XYZ file of C-alpha atoms in Angstrom:
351
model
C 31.446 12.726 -39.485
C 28.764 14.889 -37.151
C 25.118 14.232 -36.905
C 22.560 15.949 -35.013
C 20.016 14.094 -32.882
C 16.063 15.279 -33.367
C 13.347 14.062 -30.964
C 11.224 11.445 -32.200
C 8.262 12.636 -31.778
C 4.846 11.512 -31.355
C 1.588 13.726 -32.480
C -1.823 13.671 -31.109
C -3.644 15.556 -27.582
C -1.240 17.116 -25.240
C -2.988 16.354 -22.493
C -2.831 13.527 -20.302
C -4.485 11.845 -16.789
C -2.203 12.336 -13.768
C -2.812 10.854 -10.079
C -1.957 14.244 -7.969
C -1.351 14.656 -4.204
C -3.595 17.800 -2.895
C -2.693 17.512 0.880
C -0.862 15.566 2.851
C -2.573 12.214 3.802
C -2.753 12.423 8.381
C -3.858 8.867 9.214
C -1.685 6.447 9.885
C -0.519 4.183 6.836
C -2.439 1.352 7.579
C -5.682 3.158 8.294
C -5.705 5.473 5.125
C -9.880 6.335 4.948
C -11.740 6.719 1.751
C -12.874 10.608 2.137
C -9.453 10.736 2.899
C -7.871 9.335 -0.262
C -10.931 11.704 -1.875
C -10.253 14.312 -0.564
C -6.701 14.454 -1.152
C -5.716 12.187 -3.892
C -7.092 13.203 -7.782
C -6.990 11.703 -11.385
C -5.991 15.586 -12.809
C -6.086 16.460 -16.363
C -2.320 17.865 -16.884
C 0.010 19.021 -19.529
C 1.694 15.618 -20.788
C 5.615 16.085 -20.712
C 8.032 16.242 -23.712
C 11.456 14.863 -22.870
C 14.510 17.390 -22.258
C 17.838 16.277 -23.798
C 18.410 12.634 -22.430
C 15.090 11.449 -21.800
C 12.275 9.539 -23.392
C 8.426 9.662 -22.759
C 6.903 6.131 -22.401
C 3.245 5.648 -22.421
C 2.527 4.056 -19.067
C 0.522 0.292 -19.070
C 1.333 -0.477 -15.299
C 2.844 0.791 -12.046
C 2.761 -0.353 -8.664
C 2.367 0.953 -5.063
C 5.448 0.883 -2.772
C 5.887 1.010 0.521
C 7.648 4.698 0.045
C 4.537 5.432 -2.689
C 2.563 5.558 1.157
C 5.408 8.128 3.097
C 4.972 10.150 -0.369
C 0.767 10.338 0.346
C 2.386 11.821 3.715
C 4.576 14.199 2.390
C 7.140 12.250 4.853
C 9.843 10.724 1.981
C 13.403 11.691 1.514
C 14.922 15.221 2.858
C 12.599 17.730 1.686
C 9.110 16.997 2.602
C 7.878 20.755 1.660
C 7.165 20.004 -1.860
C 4.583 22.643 -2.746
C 0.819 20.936 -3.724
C -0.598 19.346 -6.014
C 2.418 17.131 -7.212
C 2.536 13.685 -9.144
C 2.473 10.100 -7.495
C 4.209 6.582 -8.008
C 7.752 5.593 -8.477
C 8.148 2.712 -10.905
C 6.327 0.713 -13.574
C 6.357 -0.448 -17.437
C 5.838 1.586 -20.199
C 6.188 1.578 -23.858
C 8.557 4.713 -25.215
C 6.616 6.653 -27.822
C 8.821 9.307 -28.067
C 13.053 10.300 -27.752
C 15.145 13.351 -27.397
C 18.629 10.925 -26.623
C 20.813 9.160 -29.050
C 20.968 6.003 -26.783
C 16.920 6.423 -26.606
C 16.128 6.589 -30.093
C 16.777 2.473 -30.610
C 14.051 1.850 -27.709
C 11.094 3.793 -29.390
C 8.648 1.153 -29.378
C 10.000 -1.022 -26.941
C 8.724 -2.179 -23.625
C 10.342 -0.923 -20.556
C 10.289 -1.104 -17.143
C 10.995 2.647 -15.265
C 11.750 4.417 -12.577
C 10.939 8.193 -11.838
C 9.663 9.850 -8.406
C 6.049 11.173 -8.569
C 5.266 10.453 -12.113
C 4.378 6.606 -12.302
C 0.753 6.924 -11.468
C -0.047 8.693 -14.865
C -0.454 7.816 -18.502
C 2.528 9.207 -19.623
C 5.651 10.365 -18.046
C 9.145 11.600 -19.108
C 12.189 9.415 -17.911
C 15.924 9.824 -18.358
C 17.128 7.201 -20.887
C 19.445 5.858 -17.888
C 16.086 4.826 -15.695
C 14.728 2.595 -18.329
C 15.339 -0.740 -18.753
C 14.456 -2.960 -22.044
C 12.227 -5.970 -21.034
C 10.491 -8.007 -23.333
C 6.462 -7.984 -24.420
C 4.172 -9.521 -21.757
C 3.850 -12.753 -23.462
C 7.495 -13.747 -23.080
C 7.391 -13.882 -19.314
C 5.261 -15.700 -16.992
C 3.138 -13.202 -15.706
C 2.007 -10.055 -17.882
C 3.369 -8.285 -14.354
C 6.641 -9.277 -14.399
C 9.009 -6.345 -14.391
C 6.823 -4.043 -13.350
C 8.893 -3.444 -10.175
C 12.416 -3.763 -11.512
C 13.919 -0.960 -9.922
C 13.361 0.035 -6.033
C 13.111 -3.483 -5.156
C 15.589 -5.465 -6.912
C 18.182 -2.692 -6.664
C 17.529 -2.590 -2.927
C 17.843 -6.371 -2.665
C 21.406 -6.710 -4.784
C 22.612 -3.762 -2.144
C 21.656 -5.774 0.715
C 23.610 -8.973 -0.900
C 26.585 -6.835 -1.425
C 26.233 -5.478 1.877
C 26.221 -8.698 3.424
C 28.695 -10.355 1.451
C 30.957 -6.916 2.453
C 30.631 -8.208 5.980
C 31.504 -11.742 5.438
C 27.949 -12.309 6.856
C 26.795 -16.006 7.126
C 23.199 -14.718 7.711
C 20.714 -11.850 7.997
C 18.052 -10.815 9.486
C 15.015 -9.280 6.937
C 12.045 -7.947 8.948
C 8.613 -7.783 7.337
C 10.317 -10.162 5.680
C 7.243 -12.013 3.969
C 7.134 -8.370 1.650
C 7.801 -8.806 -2.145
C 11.612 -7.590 -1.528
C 12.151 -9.950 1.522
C 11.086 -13.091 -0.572
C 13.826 -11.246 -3.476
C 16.621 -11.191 -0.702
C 15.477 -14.954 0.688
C 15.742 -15.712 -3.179
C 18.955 -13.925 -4.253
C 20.527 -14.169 -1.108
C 20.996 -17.978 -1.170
C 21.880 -17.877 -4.970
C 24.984 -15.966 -3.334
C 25.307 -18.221 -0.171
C 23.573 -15.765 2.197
C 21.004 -17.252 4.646
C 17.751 -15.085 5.565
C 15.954 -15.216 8.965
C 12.678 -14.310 8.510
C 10.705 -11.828 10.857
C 7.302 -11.541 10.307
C 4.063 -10.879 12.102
C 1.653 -13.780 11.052
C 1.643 -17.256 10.363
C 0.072 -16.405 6.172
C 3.821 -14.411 6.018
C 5.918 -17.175 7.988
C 4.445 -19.625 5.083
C 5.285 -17.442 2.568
C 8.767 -17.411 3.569
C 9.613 -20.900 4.234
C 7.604 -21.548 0.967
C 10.326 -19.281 -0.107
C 13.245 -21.056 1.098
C 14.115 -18.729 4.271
C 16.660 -20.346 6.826
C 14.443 -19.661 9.481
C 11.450 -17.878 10.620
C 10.216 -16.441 13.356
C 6.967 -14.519 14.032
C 7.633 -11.585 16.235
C 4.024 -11.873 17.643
C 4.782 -15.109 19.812
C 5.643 -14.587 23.019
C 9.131 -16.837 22.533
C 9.941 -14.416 19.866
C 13.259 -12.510 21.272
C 14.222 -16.873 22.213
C 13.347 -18.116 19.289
C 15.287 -15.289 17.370
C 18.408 -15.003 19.426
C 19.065 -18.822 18.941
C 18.709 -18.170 15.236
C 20.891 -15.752 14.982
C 23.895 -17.566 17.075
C 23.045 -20.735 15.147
C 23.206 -19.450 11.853
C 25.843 -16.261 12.558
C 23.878 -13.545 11.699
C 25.562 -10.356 12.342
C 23.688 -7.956 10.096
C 20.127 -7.105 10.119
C 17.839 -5.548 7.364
C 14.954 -3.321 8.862
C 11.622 -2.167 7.252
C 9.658 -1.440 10.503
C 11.533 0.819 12.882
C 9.872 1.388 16.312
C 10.318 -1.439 19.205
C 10.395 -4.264 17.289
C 13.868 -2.672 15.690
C 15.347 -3.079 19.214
C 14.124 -6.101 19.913
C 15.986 -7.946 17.245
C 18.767 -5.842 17.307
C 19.171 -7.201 21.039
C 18.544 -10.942 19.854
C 21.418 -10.780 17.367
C 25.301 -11.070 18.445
C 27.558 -8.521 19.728
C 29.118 -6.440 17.222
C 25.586 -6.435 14.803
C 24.462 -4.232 12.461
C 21.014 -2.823 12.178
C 20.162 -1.251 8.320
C 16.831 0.787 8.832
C 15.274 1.164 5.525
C 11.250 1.586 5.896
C 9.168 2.754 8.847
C 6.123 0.945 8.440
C 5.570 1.041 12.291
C 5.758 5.343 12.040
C 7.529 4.716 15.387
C 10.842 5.924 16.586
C 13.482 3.332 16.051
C 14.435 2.283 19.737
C 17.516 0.720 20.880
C 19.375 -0.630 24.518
C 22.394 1.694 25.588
C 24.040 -1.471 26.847
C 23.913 -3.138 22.995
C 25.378 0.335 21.893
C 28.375 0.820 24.255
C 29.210 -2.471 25.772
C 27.884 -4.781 22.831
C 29.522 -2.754 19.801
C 26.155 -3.031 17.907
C 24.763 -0.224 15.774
C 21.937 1.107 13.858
C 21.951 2.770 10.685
C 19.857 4.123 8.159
C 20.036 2.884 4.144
C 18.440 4.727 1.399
C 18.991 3.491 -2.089
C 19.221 6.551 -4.087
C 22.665 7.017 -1.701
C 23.770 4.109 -1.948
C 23.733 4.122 -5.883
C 24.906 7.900 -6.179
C 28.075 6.202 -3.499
C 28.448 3.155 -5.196
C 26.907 2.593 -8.816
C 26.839 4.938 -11.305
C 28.072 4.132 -14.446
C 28.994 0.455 -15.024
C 27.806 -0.685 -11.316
C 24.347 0.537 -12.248
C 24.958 -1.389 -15.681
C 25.985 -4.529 -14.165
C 22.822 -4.160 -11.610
C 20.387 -4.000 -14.598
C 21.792 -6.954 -16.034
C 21.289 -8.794 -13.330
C 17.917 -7.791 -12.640
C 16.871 -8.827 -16.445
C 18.622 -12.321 -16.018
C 16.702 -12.866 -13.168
C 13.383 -11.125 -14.004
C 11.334 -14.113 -13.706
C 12.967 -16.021 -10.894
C 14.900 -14.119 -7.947
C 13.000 -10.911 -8.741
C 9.500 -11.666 -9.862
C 6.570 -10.257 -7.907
C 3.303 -11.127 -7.478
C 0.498 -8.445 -7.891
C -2.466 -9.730 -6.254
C -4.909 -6.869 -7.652
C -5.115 -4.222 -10.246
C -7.004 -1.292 -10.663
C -7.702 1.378 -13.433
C -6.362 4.509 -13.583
C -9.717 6.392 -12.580
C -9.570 4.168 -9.414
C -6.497 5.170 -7.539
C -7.914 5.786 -4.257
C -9.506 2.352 -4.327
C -6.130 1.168 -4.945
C -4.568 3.214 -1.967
C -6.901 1.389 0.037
C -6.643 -1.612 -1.034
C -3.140 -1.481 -0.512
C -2.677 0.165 2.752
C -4.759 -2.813 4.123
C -2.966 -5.655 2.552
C 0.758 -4.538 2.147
C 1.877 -8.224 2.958
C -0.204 -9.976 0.493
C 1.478 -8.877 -2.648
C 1.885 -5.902 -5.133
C -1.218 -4.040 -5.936
């Protein structure tokens, strides 16, 4: 027999409150000022979406800041950073779909879900394919009313490091800014899978927060027996590929600690340095330094049933490998507070 799929649709203002990027943010990440953030960041009054074939709209309750949510306020993410202004903000959060224009959607209207969707999360509604939502359950089955509301960018980045790893027949690896809500995911899911983490962090709060963790070791790149303390690490626990979210110096410096024939995944900048790197570990040493960026390693890797299997995982572990702590929340109306908040805690939890 045929039938014909209709949107579900929801009635009401079309209208809705949208966080939108005017100009490019020029401070550095860390240093993000208030007339800044004002000047260039706005709660808009925009058209609210209707989903194309495939997609649902989910009324937004939360979304987080990322690290990339920052490179975005700099019109410095991915390959094309000439995206005319204004333009949305935020990557990833939990909504509740309201509305359907897919067949596989139309059994989730008026579910929770956690989503993913570049510049759209920091809004009160947004339009998601049906194959960027994941079903989690109501707030009061989990532990925190937060959990799951980054089930995407981080956990998905963490299971590709483990598979990664595991690739290489790595005994250990090395996780800078590792005291981050996706380096305490890969301490966590990395020994459920038999992989060892050696922490690199910058102060004593984060090296707690690791071993509290469970990390193998930890070192804090700020003592001046750092590139010792590391390189002993790394021969003592065999750890021949590295996981980098700061770039600049520091990326040499541990690539140099670790053993010949290393590899160096740079994932974040949060330095905004140049990645630098000996010629002698290059040539004579057989290391090398590389760049990871999820959305090619899934396009590569996981589409279809990978992507399926991910998301399974990621539920089953909501709570435990994957959970994150958000150590502030704001309103809507407040976004540049946020921002703020944010750029000047980054290590202390989700915001």
């Amino acid at each position: 027999f045929f039938f014909f799929a209709f949107p579900f649709a929801m009635g009401g203002d079309t209208m809705m409150k949208s966080a939108q990027l005017h100009g490019a943010m020029k401070s550095g990440i860390t240093e993000f000022t208030m007339d800044e953030l004002r000047e260039n960041v706005r709660v808009d009054e925009v058209n609210r979406p209707r989903p194309r074939s495939g997609q649902v709209l989910l009324r937004i309750e939360r979304a987080v800041i990322n690290p990339m949510d920052m490179s975005f306020l700099k019109a410095s993410y991915g390959r094309d950073n000439h995206k005319p202004f204004p333009y949305g903000l935020g990557s990833e959060g939990i909504g509740r779909v309201v509305e359907s224009n897919s067949l596989l959607g139309y059994p989730m209207v008026g579910k929770r879900v956690a989503f993913f969707k570049y510049n759209a999360a920091w809004a009160e509604y947004v339009c998601v394919p049906v194959t960027s939502v994941m079903v989690i359950g109501e707030a009061s089955s989990y532990e925190s009313e937060h959990d799951g509301v980054s089930s995407f960018v981080n956990p998905l980045t963490c299971l590709a490091f483990v598979e990664i790893a595991l690739a290489a027949k790595a005994k250990a690896v090395v996780a800078t800014a590792s005291g981050s809500a996706l380096g305490q995911m890969l301490i966590r899911h990395g020994a459920r899978n038999g992989i060892k983490v050696i922490s690199v962090v910058r102060s004593e709060r984060s090296a707690k927060v690791c071993r509290d963790t469970g990390a193998a070791e930890v070192v804090i790149s700020e003592d001046k027996d750092f590139h010792a303390k590391l390189t002993k690490a790394c021969a003592d626990l065999g750890a021949t590929i590295c996981f980098d979210a700061v770039s600049g110096s520091l990326a040499g410096t541990v690539l140099n600690a670790m053993p010949n024939g290393s590899t160096m995944y740079v994932y974040g900048g949060l330095s905004e340095d140049r990645p630098t790197i000996s010629t002698r570990d290059l040539i004579f040493k057989r290391k090398t330094m590389t760049g990871f960026w999820l959305k090619d390693y899934v396009e590569e890797h996981k589409w279809n049933i990978g992507l399926l299997l991910w998301s399974r995982t990621v539920s089953t572990y909501l709570s435990s490998d994957f959970k994150t702590e958000v150590v502030k929340s704001f309103p809507l109306s407040k976004i540049q507070e946020a921002i703020h908040y944010y750029s000047r805690n980054m290590g202390a939890g989700k915001v």
